[in-house]
XYZ file of C-alpha atoms in Angstrom:
381
model
C 97.454 -19.927 -10.528
C 99.133 -23.551 -10.095
C 96.417 -26.252 -11.305
C 96.667 -28.780 -9.359
C 94.075 -31.334 -11.387
C 96.842 -33.105 -13.371
C 99.624 -35.240 -12.532
C 102.619 -36.729 -14.202
C 100.789 -39.175 -16.448
C 98.272 -36.670 -17.935
C 100.233 -34.328 -18.173
C 102.114 -36.729 -20.834
C 99.126 -37.488 -21.688
C 99.302 -33.848 -23.688
C 102.280 -33.822 -24.479
C 100.771 -36.793 -27.048
C 97.838 -35.042 -27.571
C 99.951 -32.099 -28.695
C 102.328 -34.229 -30.791
C 99.435 -35.662 -33.024
C 97.359 -32.501 -33.160
C 101.056 -30.871 -34.562
C 101.598 -33.628 -37.065
C 97.847 -34.712 -38.540
C 95.939 -31.643 -38.113
C 97.228 -28.053 -37.356
C 99.247 -28.620 -41.226
C 95.890 -29.077 -42.543
C 93.393 -27.307 -40.656
C 92.944 -24.977 -43.168
C 91.409 -27.342 -45.776
C 89.055 -28.720 -43.065
C 87.665 -25.911 -42.374
C 87.027 -25.538 -46.481
C 85.650 -29.060 -46.753
C 83.831 -28.642 -43.475
C 84.817 -32.185 -42.417
C 87.459 -33.961 -40.644
C 89.019 -36.404 -42.850
C 89.104 -40.057 -42.368
C 92.543 -41.065 -41.730
C 93.078 -38.127 -39.456
C 90.207 -40.142 -37.480
C 92.679 -43.013 -37.641
C 95.007 -41.438 -36.646
C 93.289 -40.495 -33.664
C 92.136 -44.102 -32.638
C 95.447 -45.425 -33.451
C 96.861 -42.952 -30.937
C 94.405 -44.225 -28.454
C 92.468 -41.151 -28.507
C 88.760 -42.607 -29.083
C 88.763 -45.316 -26.456
C 89.174 -43.885 -23.044
C 86.019 -45.137 -22.102
C 85.572 -48.179 -23.415
C 86.478 -51.532 -21.808
C 90.557 -53.112 -23.187
C 88.623 -55.680 -24.132
C 87.283 -54.004 -27.149
C 90.026 -52.594 -28.593
C 89.690 -49.313 -25.971
C 92.013 -48.332 -23.097
C 89.627 -47.933 -19.900
C 91.485 -45.285 -18.426
C 88.834 -44.800 -15.531
C 90.380 -41.143 -15.159
C 87.781 -39.087 -16.771
C 90.841 -36.288 -16.650
C 91.878 -37.798 -19.239
C 88.510 -36.628 -21.349
C 89.632 -33.990 -19.896
C 93.386 -33.562 -21.330
C 92.506 -34.384 -24.660
C 89.208 -31.746 -24.608
C 90.787 -29.053 -23.875
C 93.816 -29.629 -26.531
C 91.449 -29.771 -28.789
C 89.935 -27.560 -28.026
C 93.275 -24.967 -28.364
C 93.200 -25.722 -31.927
C 89.313 -24.997 -32.574
C 85.933 -25.263 -31.096
C 84.637 -27.691 -33.764
C 87.187 -29.851 -33.276
C 86.606 -31.137 -30.145
C 83.351 -30.928 -30.347
C 83.350 -33.558 -33.965
C 85.834 -36.157 -31.699
C 84.101 -34.911 -28.585
C 80.883 -36.650 -29.886
C 82.192 -39.588 -30.770
C 84.886 -40.325 -27.988
C 83.169 -38.152 -24.682
C 79.272 -38.071 -25.555
C 78.599 -41.444 -27.220
C 80.807 -43.285 -25.769
C 78.911 -44.055 -22.374
C 75.722 -44.625 -24.006
C 77.927 -47.929 -26.098
C 79.737 -48.865 -22.856
C 77.004 -48.708 -20.211
C 73.811 -49.062 -22.238
C 74.630 -51.731 -24.995
C 74.011 -55.531 -24.871
C 77.516 -57.647 -25.116
C 76.171 -57.713 -28.647
C 76.083 -54.552 -29.501
C 79.807 -53.985 -28.019
C 81.218 -56.735 -29.730
C 79.467 -55.165 -33.374
C 80.163 -51.864 -32.538
C 83.171 -50.677 -29.479
C 86.422 -52.119 -31.863
C 85.777 -49.984 -34.727
C 84.674 -47.170 -32.503
C 87.960 -47.632 -30.801
C 89.652 -47.388 -34.167
C 87.709 -44.664 -36.039
C 86.373 -46.812 -39.054
C 83.249 -46.912 -37.009
C 82.877 -43.200 -36.480
C 79.001 -41.911 -34.889
C 76.962 -39.102 -33.684
C 73.781 -39.204 -31.383
C 70.418 -37.323 -32.983
C 68.450 -36.284 -30.468
C 67.619 -32.491 -31.633
C 64.130 -32.156 -34.324
C 63.324 -29.712 -36.555
C 60.170 -28.950 -34.498
C 62.120 -28.350 -31.314
C 65.698 -28.399 -29.545
C 65.953 -28.687 -25.771
C 62.036 -30.135 -24.967
C 63.531 -33.342 -25.576
C 60.158 -35.147 -23.849
C 57.818 -33.857 -27.496
C 60.117 -35.863 -29.607
C 57.879 -36.272 -33.380
C 60.363 -38.988 -34.397
C 58.360 -42.356 -33.916
C 59.184 -45.836 -33.328
C 56.586 -48.762 -34.473
C 56.833 -52.400 -33.715
C 56.782 -54.500 -36.668
C 57.276 -58.164 -35.476
C 60.871 -57.991 -34.020
C 62.069 -55.274 -35.878
C 60.999 -51.230 -35.158
C 60.089 -48.582 -37.769
C 60.885 -45.208 -37.581
C 59.893 -42.583 -39.565
C 60.596 -38.636 -38.329
C 63.816 -36.109 -38.726
C 66.868 -34.560 -36.869
C 68.660 -31.617 -36.978
C 71.526 -30.290 -35.977
C 73.542 -33.215 -35.893
C 77.148 -33.113 -35.214
C 79.335 -35.947 -37.365
C 76.078 -36.302 -38.859
C 76.565 -36.549 -42.607
C 79.177 -38.747 -42.128
C 78.592 -40.972 -39.054
C 78.557 -44.955 -39.379
C 76.012 -45.190 -36.139
C 73.882 -42.642 -35.083
C 72.070 -42.574 -32.070
C 68.748 -42.196 -32.686
C 65.887 -40.568 -29.557
C 62.479 -41.738 -31.800
C 58.801 -42.203 -29.381
C 57.885 -45.646 -28.853
C 54.324 -45.395 -26.439
C 54.069 -41.020 -27.498
C 51.147 -41.504 -25.031
C 53.997 -41.928 -21.988
C 55.427 -38.390 -23.522
C 59.288 -38.008 -21.871
C 58.487 -41.804 -20.611
C 57.794 -43.258 -23.572
C 61.193 -42.548 -25.699
C 63.618 -44.990 -26.784
C 66.742 -44.960 -27.978
C 68.423 -47.257 -31.708
C 71.317 -47.737 -32.689
C 70.923 -47.070 -36.548
C 73.381 -47.565 -39.257
C 75.027 -46.164 -42.276
C 73.103 -47.890 -44.885
C 70.214 -49.008 -43.826
C 66.679 -48.090 -46.269
C 65.245 -45.390 -45.296
C 67.901 -43.474 -43.715
C 69.124 -40.052 -45.520
C 71.223 -36.712 -44.828
C 70.646 -33.294 -46.620
C 73.346 -31.489 -47.125
C 76.250 -30.596 -44.923
C 74.820 -27.843 -42.897
C 76.372 -24.198 -43.923
C 76.709 -22.357 -39.886
C 78.045 -19.056 -38.798
C 80.630 -20.665 -37.572
C 82.401 -24.202 -36.674
C 83.156 -24.882 -40.606
C 85.181 -27.615 -39.603
C 82.579 -29.364 -38.153
C 80.257 -31.779 -39.673
C 76.750 -31.391 -39.239
C 73.722 -32.553 -40.766
C 69.920 -33.016 -41.464
C 68.843 -36.837 -41.045
C 65.472 -37.782 -42.769
C 64.227 -41.069 -41.792
C 61.427 -43.261 -43.872
C 59.889 -46.013 -43.002
C 64.031 -47.377 -41.605
C 63.324 -50.546 -40.579
C 66.069 -51.152 -37.497
C 66.105 -54.588 -35.632
C 64.924 -55.152 -31.779
C 69.131 -56.109 -31.590
C 69.657 -52.558 -32.364
C 67.453 -50.911 -29.159
C 69.847 -49.203 -26.748
C 69.354 -49.229 -23.681
C 65.737 -50.633 -22.333
C 62.590 -49.632 -24.173
C 60.455 -46.115 -22.952
C 63.589 -45.678 -20.682
C 65.699 -43.249 -23.907
C 64.914 -39.765 -21.631
C 66.024 -41.461 -18.781
C 69.104 -42.554 -20.290
C 69.643 -39.785 -21.945
C 68.847 -37.396 -18.423
C 71.832 -39.219 -17.222
C 74.377 -38.519 -19.742
C 73.757 -34.913 -19.949
C 76.124 -34.090 -17.066
C 78.877 -35.337 -18.555
C 78.513 -34.100 -22.177
C 77.728 -30.529 -20.099
C 81.338 -30.664 -18.525
C 82.765 -31.475 -21.772
C 81.120 -28.805 -23.408
C 83.017 -26.050 -20.271
C 85.879 -27.930 -20.631
C 86.093 -26.485 -24.210
C 84.631 -23.678 -23.899
C 86.992 -22.585 -21.343
C 90.140 -23.868 -22.925
C 88.929 -22.404 -25.940
C 88.451 -18.767 -24.376
C 92.072 -19.352 -22.665
C 93.470 -20.515 -26.294
C 92.425 -16.911 -28.067
C 93.483 -14.648 -25.318
C 96.898 -15.681 -24.783
C 97.601 -15.044 -29.019
C 95.826 -10.968 -27.477
C 97.895 -11.066 -24.527
C 100.675 -11.311 -27.537
C 99.146 -9.428 -29.604
C 98.228 -6.887 -27.032
C 102.261 -6.412 -26.334
C 103.545 -6.674 -29.725
C 101.218 -3.952 -31.244
C 102.076 -0.315 -31.325
C 99.333 3.061 -31.347
C 100.560 6.305 -30.710
C 104.021 4.600 -29.515
C 103.609 1.642 -27.073
C 101.993 -0.972 -27.136
C 98.188 -1.422 -26.992
C 98.918 -3.229 -24.213
C 99.845 -0.630 -21.695
C 97.029 1.953 -22.371
C 95.545 1.566 -18.651
C 91.718 1.289 -20.608
C 93.439 -2.072 -21.869
C 95.833 -3.305 -19.357
C 92.819 -3.816 -16.966
C 90.484 -4.616 -19.543
C 93.168 -7.686 -19.692
C 93.587 -8.072 -16.212
C 89.750 -8.688 -15.567
C 89.641 -12.055 -18.494
C 92.557 -12.793 -16.895
C 90.670 -13.298 -13.398
C 87.459 -14.483 -15.209
C 89.474 -17.244 -16.925
C 91.211 -18.579 -13.804
C 88.373 -18.273 -11.122
C 85.891 -20.594 -13.661
C 88.861 -22.647 -14.664
C 89.070 -23.417 -10.376
C 85.267 -23.990 -10.778
C 85.175 -26.045 -13.627
C 88.442 -27.765 -11.898
C 86.431 -28.930 -8.982
C 83.540 -30.142 -11.284
C 85.996 -32.328 -12.826
C 86.719 -33.992 -9.653
C 83.477 -34.373 -8.825
C 82.550 -36.288 -12.029
C 86.000 -38.605 -11.275
C 84.156 -39.088 -7.761
C 80.527 -39.296 -9.444
C 79.368 -37.104 -7.550
C 78.774 -34.225 -10.097
C 75.257 -33.449 -10.374
C 72.935 -32.572 -13.496
C 72.777 -29.121 -11.488
C 76.183 -28.299 -10.953
C 76.843 -29.925 -14.788
C 74.494 -26.792 -15.039
C 76.088 -24.097 -13.390
C 79.514 -25.160 -15.577
C 78.391 -25.365 -19.334
C 75.933 -21.435 -18.692
C 79.098 -19.929 -17.326
C 81.535 -21.257 -19.590
C 79.698 -20.432 -22.034
C 79.231 -17.372 -20.983
C 82.482 -16.207 -20.149
C 83.879 -17.184 -23.089
C 81.900 -15.379 -25.626
C 82.597 -12.143 -23.631
C 86.234 -13.046 -23.149
C 85.970 -13.794 -27.432
C 83.893 -10.453 -28.211
C 87.040 -8.288 -26.236
C 90.253 -9.927 -27.698
C 88.003 -9.080 -31.474
C 87.841 -5.821 -29.645
C 91.340 -5.334 -28.959
C 92.084 -6.779 -31.729
C 90.167 -3.047 -33.778
C 89.748 -4.006 -36.993
C 91.824 -6.746 -37.594
C 90.085 -8.673 -35.565
C 87.006 -9.058 -38.000
C 89.089 -10.424 -40.815
C 88.251 -14.209 -41.225
C 92.163 -14.564 -41.921
C 92.781 -13.852 -38.059
C 92.294 -16.627 -35.140
C 90.260 -13.990 -33.251
C 87.523 -13.607 -35.701
C 86.740 -16.913 -36.676
C 87.101 -18.296 -32.607
C 84.420 -15.633 -31.964
C 81.904 -16.561 -34.428
C 82.274 -20.675 -33.770
C 81.956 -19.219 -29.792
C 78.166 -18.452 -29.963
C 76.613 -21.770 -30.363
C 77.959 -22.776 -27.295
C 74.896 -20.561 -25.239
C 72.339 -22.590 -27.552
C 73.821 -26.597 -28.185
C 74.030 -29.005 -24.489
C 70.782 -27.641 -23.658
C 70.413 -23.608 -23.601
C 71.810 -21.370 -21.508
C 68.107 -20.612 -20.380
C 67.735 -24.188 -19.866
C 70.562 -25.016 -17.976
C 68.581 -21.412 -15.370
C 65.930 -23.324 -15.618
C 67.588 -26.608 -13.815
C 69.174 -24.605 -11.543
C 65.980 -22.500 -10.232
C 63.890 -25.136 -9.862
C 66.790 -26.589 -7.516
C 66.183 -23.901 -6.180
C 62.970 -24.840 -5.480
C 61.582 -21.228 -7.709
């Protein structure tokens, strides 16, 4: 179906992103996979291209697009290269940006946002802990007041951009007796004494993504680095999660669509028993089902993007988009592997890497089970 989400400005922006990827990312993609991080010069080029400050006011070096459809274009185009690329960059320009722009003080914005936009300041957000993932209310990382400072102790894991980040937004318990109502967010800068990182984690998929464990041992953080209000961190995170989840949904579907399109070409060219494998009825029907699944899912995701542009996207609808696209993505890519036959299991084929990359999308940004719990509760169950 013809998508009506974008206008000419978005299509021009899409062309600009495509040019950036062709010049600066695709030729070095294998190197990025091998080293397990995106080179800083690529981040700097993304900053020069205006991709990192879409939500940042112009006074701090951003473009303040005021239109989430530009974020959507950027996420889709990065996802078509790889899920990990969209994850790394999306964590910075799409997930962290609202925390700094909407919750940051004037001093924090002046201190962090200009270099955030140029790519000189790489960011991450640290919620997940070794002892628990989706249960944000049960944080064990603590922050205790010491004069005007805070002393932070604890650990975080599975942190995207965690190994190379210059600034990490850390969720810590400041009033343990209040549980979820006693969490505060802190901006912790690289080089702060007591802040250490593990090696880059060895994951099943998404090797390009710089992912690490973070450790905080008596880390002294000035009160000026509190992001938002003390003891309202959980509320702040809940208000930001719908954008993170619609971003995940956009990426899930764009990633699956790109590999599906390549699989259709493969099915047209690959011969078996004297004819293209796509001409066999079972394969033809299978491909038709996937094409329909993609288009139907795209309609819902685009509707969710429109709702988010109008500040009307609910946490429930974001949860629906996140879990559904993750399931669809994994179904599509698993079927694409099957259609490739033995070649689909070879790492040299993009479909194999994409299949491995996709598995985590049913876990991160809130597991699919948690998404269904959110939806179920909204139904009064």
